[in-house]
Tab-separated table of C-alpha atoms and ligand atoms in Angstrom:
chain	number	residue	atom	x	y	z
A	1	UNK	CA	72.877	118.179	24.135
A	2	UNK	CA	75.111	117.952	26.790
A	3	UNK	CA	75.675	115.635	29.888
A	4	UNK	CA	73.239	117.565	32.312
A	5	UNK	CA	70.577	118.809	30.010
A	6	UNK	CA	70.310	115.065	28.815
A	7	UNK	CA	69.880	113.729	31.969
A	8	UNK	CA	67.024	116.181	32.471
A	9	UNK	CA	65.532	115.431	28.683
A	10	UNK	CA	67.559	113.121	27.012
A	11	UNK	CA	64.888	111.016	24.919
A	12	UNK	CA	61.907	112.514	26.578
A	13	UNK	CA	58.911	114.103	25.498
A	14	UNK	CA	55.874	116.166	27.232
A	15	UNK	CA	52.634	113.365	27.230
A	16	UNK	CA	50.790	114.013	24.012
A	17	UNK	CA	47.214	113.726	25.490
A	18	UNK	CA	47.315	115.897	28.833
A	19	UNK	CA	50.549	117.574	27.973
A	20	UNK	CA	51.963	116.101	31.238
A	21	UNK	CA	55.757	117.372	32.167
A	22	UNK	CA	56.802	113.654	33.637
A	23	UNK	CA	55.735	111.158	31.891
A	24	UNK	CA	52.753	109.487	33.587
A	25	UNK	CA	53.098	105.723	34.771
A	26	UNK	CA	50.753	104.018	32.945
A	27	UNK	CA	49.958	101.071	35.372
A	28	UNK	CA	48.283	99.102	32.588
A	29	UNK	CA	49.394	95.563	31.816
A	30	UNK	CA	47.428	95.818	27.720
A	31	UNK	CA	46.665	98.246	25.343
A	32	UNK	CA	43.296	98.280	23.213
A	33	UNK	CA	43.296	97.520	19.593
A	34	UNK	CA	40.445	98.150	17.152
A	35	UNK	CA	41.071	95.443	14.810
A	36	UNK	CA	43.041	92.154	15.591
A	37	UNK	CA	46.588	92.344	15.482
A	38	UNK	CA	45.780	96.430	14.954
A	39	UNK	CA	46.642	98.319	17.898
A	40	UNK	CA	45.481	101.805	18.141
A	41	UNK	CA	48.974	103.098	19.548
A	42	UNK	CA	52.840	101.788	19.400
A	43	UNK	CA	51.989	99.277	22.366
A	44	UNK	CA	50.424	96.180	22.682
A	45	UNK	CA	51.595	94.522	26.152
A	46	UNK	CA	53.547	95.791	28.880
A	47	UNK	CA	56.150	93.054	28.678
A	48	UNK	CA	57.010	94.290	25.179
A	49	UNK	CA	57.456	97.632	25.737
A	50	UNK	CA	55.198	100.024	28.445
A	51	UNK	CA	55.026	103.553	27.746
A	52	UNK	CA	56.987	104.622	31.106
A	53	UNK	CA	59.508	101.930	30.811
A	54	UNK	CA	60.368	103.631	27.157
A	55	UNK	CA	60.538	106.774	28.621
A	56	UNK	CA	63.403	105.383	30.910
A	57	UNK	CA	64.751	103.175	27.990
A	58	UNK	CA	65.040	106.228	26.184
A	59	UNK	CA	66.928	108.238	28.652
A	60	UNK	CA	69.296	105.727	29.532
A	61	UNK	CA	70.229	105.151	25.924
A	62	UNK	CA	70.639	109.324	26.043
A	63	UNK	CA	72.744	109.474	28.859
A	64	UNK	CA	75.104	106.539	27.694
A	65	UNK	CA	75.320	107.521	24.124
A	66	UNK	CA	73.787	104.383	22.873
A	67	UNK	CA	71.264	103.353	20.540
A	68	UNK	CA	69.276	101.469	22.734
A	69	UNK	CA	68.432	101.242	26.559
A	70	UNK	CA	66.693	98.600	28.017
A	71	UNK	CA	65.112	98.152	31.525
A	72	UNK	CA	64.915	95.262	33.709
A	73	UNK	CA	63.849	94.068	37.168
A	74	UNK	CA	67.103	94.296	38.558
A	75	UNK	CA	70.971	95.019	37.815
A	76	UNK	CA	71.021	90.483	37.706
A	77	UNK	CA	68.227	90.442	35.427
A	78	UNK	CA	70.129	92.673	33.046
A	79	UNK	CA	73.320	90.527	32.919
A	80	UNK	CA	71.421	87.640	32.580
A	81	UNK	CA	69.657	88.480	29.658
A	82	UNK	CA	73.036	89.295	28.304
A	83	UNK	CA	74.324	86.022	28.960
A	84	UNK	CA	71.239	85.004	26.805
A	85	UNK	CA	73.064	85.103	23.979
A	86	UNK	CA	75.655	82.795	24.535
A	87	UNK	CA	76.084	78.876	23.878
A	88	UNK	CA	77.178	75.914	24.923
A	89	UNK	CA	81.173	76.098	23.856
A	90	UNK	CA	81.095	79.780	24.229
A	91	UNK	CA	83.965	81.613	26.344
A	92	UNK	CA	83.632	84.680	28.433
A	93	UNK	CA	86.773	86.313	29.843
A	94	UNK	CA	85.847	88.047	32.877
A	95	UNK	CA	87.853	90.927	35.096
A	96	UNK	CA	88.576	88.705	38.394
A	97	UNK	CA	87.112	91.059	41.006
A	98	UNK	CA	83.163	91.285	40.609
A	99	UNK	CA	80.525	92.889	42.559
A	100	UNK	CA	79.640	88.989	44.385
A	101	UNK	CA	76.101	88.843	42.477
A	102	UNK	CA	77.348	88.811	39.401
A	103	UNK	CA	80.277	85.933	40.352
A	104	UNK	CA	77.372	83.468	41.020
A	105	UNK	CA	75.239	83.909	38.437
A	106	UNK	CA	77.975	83.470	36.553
A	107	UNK	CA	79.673	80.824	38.266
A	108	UNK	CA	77.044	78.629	39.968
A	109	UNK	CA	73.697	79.659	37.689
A	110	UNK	CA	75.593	78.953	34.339
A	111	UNK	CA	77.842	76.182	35.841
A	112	UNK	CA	76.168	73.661	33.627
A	113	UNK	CA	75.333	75.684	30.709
A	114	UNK	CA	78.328	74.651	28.936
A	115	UNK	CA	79.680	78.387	29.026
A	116	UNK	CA	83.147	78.501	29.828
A	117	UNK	CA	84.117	81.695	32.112
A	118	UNK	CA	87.532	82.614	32.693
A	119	UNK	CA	88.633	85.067	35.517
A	120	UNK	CA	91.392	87.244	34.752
A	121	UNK	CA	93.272	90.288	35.888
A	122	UNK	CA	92.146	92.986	33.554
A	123	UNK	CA	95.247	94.867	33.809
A	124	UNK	CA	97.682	92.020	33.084
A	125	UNK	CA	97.004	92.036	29.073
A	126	UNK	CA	99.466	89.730	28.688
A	127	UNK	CA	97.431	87.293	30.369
A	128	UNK	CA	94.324	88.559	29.374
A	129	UNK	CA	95.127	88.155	25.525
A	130	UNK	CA	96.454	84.720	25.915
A	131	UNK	CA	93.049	83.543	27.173
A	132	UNK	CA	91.530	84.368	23.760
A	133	UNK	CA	90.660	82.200	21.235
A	134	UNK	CA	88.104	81.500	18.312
A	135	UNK	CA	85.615	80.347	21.051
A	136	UNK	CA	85.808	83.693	23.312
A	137	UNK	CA	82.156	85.989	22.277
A	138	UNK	CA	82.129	88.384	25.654
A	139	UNK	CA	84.817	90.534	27.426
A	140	UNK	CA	83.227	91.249	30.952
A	141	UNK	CA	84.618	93.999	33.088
A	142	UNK	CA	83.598	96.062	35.995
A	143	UNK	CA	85.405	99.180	36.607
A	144	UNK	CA	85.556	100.580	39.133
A	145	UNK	CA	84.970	97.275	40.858
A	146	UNK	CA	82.910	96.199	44.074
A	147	UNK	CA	84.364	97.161	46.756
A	148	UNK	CA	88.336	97.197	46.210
A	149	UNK	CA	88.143	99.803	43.679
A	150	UNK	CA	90.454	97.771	40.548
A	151	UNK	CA	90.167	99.455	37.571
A	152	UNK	CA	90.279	98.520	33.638
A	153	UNK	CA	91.804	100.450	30.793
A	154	UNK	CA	88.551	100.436	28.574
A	155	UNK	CA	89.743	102.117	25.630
A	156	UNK	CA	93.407	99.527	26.094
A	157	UNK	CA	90.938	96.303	26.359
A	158	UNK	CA	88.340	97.651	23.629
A	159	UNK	CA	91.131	97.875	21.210
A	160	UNK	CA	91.910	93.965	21.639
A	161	UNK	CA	87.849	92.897	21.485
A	162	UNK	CA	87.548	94.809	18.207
A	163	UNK	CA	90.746	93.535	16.708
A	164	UNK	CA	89.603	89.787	17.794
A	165	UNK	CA	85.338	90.864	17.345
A	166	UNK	CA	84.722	90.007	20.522
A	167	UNK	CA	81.671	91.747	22.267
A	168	UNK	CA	82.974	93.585	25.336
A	169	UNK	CA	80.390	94.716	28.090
A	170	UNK	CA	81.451	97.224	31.064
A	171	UNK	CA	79.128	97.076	34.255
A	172	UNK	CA	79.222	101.184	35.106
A	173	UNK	CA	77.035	101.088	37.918
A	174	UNK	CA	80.436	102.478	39.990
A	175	UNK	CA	81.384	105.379	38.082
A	176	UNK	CA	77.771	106.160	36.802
A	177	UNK	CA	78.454	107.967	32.758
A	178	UNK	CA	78.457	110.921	34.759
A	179	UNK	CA	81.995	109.778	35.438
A	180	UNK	CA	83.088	107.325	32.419
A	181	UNK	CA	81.393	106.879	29.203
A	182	UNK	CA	82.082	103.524	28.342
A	183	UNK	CA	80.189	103.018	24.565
A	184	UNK	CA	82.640	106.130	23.616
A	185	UNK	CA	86.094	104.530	24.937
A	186	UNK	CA	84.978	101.347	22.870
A	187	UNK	CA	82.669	99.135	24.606
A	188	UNK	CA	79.469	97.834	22.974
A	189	UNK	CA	77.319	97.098	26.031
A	190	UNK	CA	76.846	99.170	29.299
A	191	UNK	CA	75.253	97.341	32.004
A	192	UNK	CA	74.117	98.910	35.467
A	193	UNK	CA	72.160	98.087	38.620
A	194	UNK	CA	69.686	101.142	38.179
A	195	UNK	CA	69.158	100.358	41.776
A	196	UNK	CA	72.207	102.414	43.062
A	197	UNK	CA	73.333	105.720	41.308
A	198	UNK	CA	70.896	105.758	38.492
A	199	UNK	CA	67.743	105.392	41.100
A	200	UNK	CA	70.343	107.123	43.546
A	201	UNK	CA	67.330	106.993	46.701
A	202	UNK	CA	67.295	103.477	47.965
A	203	UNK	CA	64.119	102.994	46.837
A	204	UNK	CA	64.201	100.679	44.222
A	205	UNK	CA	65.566	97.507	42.309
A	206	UNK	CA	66.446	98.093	39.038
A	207	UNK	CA	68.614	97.160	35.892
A	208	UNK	CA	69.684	98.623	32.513
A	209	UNK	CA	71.691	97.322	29.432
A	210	UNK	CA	72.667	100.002	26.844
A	211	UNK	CA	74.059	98.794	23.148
A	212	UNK	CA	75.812	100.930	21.258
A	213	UNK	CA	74.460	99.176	17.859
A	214	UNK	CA	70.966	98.881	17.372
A	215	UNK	CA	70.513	95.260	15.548
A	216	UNK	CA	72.381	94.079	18.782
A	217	UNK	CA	69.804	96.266	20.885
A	218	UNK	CA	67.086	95.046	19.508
A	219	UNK	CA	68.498	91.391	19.512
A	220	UNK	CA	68.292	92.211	23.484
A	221	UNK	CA	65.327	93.643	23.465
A	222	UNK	CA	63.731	90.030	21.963
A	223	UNK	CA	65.712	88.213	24.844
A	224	UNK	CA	64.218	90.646	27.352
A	225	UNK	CA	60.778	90.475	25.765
A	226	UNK	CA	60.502	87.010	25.480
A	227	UNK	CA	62.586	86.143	29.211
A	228	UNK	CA	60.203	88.712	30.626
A	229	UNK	CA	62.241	90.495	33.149
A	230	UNK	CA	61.374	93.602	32.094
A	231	UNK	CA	61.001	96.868	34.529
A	232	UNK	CA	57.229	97.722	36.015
A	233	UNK	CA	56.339	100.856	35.347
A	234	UNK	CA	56.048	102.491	38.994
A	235	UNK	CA	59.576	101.933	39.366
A	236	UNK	CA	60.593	102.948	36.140
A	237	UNK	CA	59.201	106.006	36.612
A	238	UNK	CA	61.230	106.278	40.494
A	239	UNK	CA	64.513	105.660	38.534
A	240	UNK	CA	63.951	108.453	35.582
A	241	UNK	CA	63.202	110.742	38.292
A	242	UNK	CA	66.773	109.696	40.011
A	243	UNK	CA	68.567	110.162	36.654
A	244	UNK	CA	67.036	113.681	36.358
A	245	UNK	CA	69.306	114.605	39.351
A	246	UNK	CA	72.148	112.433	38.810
A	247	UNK	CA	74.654	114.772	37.892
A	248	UNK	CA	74.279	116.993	40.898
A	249	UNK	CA	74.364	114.004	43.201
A	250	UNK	CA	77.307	112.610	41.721
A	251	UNK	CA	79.250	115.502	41.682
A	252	UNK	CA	78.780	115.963	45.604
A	253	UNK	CA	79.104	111.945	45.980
A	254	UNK	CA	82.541	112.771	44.090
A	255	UNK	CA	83.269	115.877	47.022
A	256	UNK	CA	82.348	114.282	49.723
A	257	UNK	CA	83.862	110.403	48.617
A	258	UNK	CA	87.070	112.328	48.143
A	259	UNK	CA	87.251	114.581	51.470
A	260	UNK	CA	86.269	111.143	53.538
A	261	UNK	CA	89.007	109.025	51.398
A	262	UNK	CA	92.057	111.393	52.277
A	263	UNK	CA	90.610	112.002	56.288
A	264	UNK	CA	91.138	108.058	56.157
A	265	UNK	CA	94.159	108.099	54.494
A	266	UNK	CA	95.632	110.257	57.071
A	267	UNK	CA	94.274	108.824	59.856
A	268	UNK	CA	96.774	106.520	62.138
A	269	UNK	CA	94.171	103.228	62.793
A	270	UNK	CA	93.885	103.304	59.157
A	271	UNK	CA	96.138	100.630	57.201
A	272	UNK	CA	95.005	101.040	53.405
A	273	UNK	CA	92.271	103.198	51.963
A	274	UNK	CA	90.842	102.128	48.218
A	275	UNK	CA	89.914	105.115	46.078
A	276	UNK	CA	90.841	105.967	42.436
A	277	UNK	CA	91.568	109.808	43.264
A	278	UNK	CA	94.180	109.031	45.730
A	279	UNK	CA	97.712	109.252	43.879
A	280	UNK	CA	98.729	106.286	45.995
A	281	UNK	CA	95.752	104.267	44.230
A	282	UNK	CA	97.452	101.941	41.955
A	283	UNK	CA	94.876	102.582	39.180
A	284	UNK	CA	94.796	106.523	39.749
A	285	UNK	CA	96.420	107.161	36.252
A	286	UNK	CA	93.697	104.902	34.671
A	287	UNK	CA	91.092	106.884	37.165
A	288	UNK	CA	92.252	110.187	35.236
A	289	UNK	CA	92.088	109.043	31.792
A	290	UNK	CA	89.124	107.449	32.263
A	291	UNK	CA	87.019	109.049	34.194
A	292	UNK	CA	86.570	112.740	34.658
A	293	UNK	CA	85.436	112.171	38.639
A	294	UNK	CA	86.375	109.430	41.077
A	295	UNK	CA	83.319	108.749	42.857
A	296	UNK	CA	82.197	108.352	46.549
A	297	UNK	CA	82.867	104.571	46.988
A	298	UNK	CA	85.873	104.183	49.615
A	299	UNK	CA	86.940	100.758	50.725
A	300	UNK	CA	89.694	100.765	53.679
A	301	UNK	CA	91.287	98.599	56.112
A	302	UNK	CA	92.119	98.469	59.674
A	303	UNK	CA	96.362	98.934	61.155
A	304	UNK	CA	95.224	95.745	63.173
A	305	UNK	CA	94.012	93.768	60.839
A	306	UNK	CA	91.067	92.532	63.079
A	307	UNK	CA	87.735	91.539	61.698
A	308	UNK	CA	85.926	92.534	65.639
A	309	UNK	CA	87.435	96.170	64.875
A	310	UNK	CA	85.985	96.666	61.493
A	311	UNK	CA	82.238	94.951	63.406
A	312	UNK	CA	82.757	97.599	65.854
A	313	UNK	CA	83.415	100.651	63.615
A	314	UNK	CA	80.337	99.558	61.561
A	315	UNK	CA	78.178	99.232	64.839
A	316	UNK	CA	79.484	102.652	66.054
A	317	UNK	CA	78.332	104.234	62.831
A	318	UNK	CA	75.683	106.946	63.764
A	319	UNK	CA	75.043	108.991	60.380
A	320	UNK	CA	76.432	105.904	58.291
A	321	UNK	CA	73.645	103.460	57.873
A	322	UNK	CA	74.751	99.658	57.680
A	323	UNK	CA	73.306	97.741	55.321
A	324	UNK	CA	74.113	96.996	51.696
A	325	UNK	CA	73.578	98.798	48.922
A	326	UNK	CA	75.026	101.698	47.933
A	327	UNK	CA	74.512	104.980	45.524
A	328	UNK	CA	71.678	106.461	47.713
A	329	UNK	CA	71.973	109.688	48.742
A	330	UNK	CA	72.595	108.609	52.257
A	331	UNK	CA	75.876	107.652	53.290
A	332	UNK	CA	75.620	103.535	53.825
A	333	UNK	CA	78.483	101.532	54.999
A	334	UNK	CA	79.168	97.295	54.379
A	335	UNK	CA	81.067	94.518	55.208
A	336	UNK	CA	81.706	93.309	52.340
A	337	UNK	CA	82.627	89.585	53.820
A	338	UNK	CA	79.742	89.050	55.649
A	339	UNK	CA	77.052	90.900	53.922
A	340	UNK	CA	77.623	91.736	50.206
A	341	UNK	CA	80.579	89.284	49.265
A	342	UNK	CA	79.527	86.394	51.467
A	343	UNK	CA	78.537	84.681	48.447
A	344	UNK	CA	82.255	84.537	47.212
A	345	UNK	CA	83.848	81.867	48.932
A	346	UNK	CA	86.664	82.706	51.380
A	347	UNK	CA	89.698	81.484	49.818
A	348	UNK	CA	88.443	83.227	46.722
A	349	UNK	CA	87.753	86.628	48.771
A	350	UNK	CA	91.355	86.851	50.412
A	351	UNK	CA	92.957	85.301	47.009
A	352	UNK	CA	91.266	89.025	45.862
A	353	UNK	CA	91.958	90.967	48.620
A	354	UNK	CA	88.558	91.188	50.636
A	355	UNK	CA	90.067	90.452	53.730
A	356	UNK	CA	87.986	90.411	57.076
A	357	UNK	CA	89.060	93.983	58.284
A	358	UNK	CA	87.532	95.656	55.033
A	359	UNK	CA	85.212	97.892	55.374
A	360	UNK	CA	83.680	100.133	51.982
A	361	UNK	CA	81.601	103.102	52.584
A	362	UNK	CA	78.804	104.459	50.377
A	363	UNK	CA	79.369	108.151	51.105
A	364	UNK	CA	75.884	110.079	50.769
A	365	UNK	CA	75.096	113.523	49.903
A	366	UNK	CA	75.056	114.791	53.650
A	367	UNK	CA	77.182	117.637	55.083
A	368	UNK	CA	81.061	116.827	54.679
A	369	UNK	CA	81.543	117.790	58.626
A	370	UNK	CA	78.721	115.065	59.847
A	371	UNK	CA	80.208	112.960	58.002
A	372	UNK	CA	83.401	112.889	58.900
A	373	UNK	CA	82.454	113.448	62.991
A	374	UNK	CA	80.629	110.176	62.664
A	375	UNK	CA	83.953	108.587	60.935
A	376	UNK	CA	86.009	109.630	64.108
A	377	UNK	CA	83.697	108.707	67.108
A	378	UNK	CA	83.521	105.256	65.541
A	379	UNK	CA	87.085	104.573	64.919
A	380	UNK	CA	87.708	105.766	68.708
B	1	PLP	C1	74.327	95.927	42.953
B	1	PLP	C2	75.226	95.640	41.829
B	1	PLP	C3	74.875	94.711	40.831
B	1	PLP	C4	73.569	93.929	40.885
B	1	PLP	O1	72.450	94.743	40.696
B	1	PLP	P1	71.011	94.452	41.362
B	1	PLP	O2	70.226	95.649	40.965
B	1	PLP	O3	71.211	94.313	42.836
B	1	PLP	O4	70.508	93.183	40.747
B	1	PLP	C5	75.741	94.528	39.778
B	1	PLP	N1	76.925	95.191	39.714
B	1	PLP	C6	77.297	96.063	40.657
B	1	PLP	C7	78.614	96.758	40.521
B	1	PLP	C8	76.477	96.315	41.744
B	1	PLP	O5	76.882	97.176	42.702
């Protein structure tokens, strides 16, 4: 099958009882057995596995061309039960601009786990390779990252992580495998917060891990079953409904994210506008091999430089909704200083680049023109 028709049936089948189209979410936390340890059907408990959940397991494995999926309770639950399977003395190199979730858990939650984590330019492979040694067992990378848009050469940094066996993981929750297959440019994990694209209506919290080789899959699926953060079934049924539309979203997310990324471009209060489909973008050549869309996240800056302008645009914002999150099908707009990245520490965020006059927007599925109208009356 191909990209759409999987999204629509990738791993699924009609419910063998009532011949049901969707699969129905079966809100039950046990499953009977007629003889101990002899359940009458593949499930036993609903932390193990849930009959919904594997319907969404299944599909995500589909859609990312892997051999297993696995959902969790969120998009931190997911890289946590990743980070499961590492020791004390264990090294994890690290791309050095993360969504700001995923920098604490790794930096404060496992700060005495005895897990080293290095932060490192992806693109500098020079530096990148020199951090490697017989301790290093995860390559972590975001691409595009949260919210200044750096990306990573997967298929470049894959070739390294095989050479050296390193596992390498790429968080896709940006580019969605609409966009960028990540398990077919050489990556063995794909991890994503369901909760934005994937779920793609704001209506739910949600994770996902996909391995490209089963023994590690079901090594994951143990640390999942046995951790316990595993997906309830309500809202895995809410996020393999998004996924059933998730081509057609992104594709207008990728119209829209475009037309609203050159209008700011152009536009003279403007300083610098982040998005991978502008040539200017420093990682646009990446962008194209890559990825075969660039997306509707666009970061930009203000000509004055002043935090109270980029708190004004934001409060201006009609159509725009501010609040964080993003992915939804309405256009949503952040701070990322104050809101999402406040949990990065300020000398860190401007060592990155998240100054105080950054602003990224979410861009939704709306009409081009609203959106756009809404962009200008703000900004004057
Ligand atoms: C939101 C997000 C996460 C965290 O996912 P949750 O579902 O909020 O736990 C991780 N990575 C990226 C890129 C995100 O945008």
């Amino acid at each position: 099958m191909k990209f759409n028709t999987k999204t629509i049936h990738g791993g699924q089948h009609h419910e063998e009882v009532t011949g049901a189209v969707m699969p129905p979410v079966f809100l039950t936390s046990t499953f009977v057995q007629s003889s101990p340890g002899k359940p009458i059907g593949d499930y036993e408990y609903s932390r193990a596995a849930n009959p919904t959940r594997t319907a969404l397991e299944e599909s995500l494995a589909s859609i990312e061309n892997g051999a297993k999926g696995l959902a969790f309770s969120s998009g931190l639950a997911a890289t946590d039960c990743l980070l499961r399977m590492f020791k004390a003395g264990d090294e994890i190199i690290a791309m050095d601009d993360l969504y700001g979730g995923t920098y604490r858990l790794f930096t404060r939650l496992y700060k005495d786990s005895g897990i080293k984590f290095h932060f490192v330019d992806m693109n500098d492979m020079e530096k990148f390779q020199s951090l490697i040694n017989e301790n290093t067992k995860l390559v972590w990378v975001e691409t595009p990252t949260n919210p200044l848009m750096k990306l990573a050469d997967i298929a470049e940094i894959a070739k390294i992580t095989k050479k050296h066996n390193i596992l390498f993981a790429v968080d896709n929750t940006f580019a969605t495998p609409y966009l960028q297959k990540p398990l077919d440019l050489g990556a063995d994990i794909v991890m994503h917060s369901a909760t934005k694209y994937l779920g793609g209506h704001s209506d739910v919290i949600a994770g996902a891990l996909v391995i490209k080789d089963k023994a590690l899959g079901d090594e994951l699926h143990f640390k999942q079953f046995a951790t316990g953060a595993t997906l309830g079934p309500m809202d895995a049924f809410l996020v393999l409904r998004g996924i059933k539309t998730l081509h057609l979203r992104v594709q207008r997310h990728c119209e829209n994210g475009g037309k609203v990324a050159e209008y700011l471009d152009n536009h003279p209060l403007v300083e610098r506008v982040y998005y991978p489909g502008l040539a200017s973008h420093p990682f646009h050549e990446i962008a194209k091999k890559q990825m075969s869309g660039f997306g509707g996240m666009v970061t930009f800056t203000f000509k004055s430089g002043k935090k109270e302008d980029a708190i004004k645009f934001l409060e201006n914002l009609k159509v725009f909704t501010l609040a964080e999150s993003l992915g939804g099908v309405e256009s949503l707009a952040n701070h990322p200083a104050l809101m999402t990245h406040a949990s990065i520490p300020e000398d860190k965020r401007k060592e990155v680049g998240i100054t105080d006059d950054l602003v990224r927007l979410s861009v939704g599925i709306e009409d081009i023109e609203d959106l756009l109208a809404d962009i200008e009356q703000a900004l004057k």
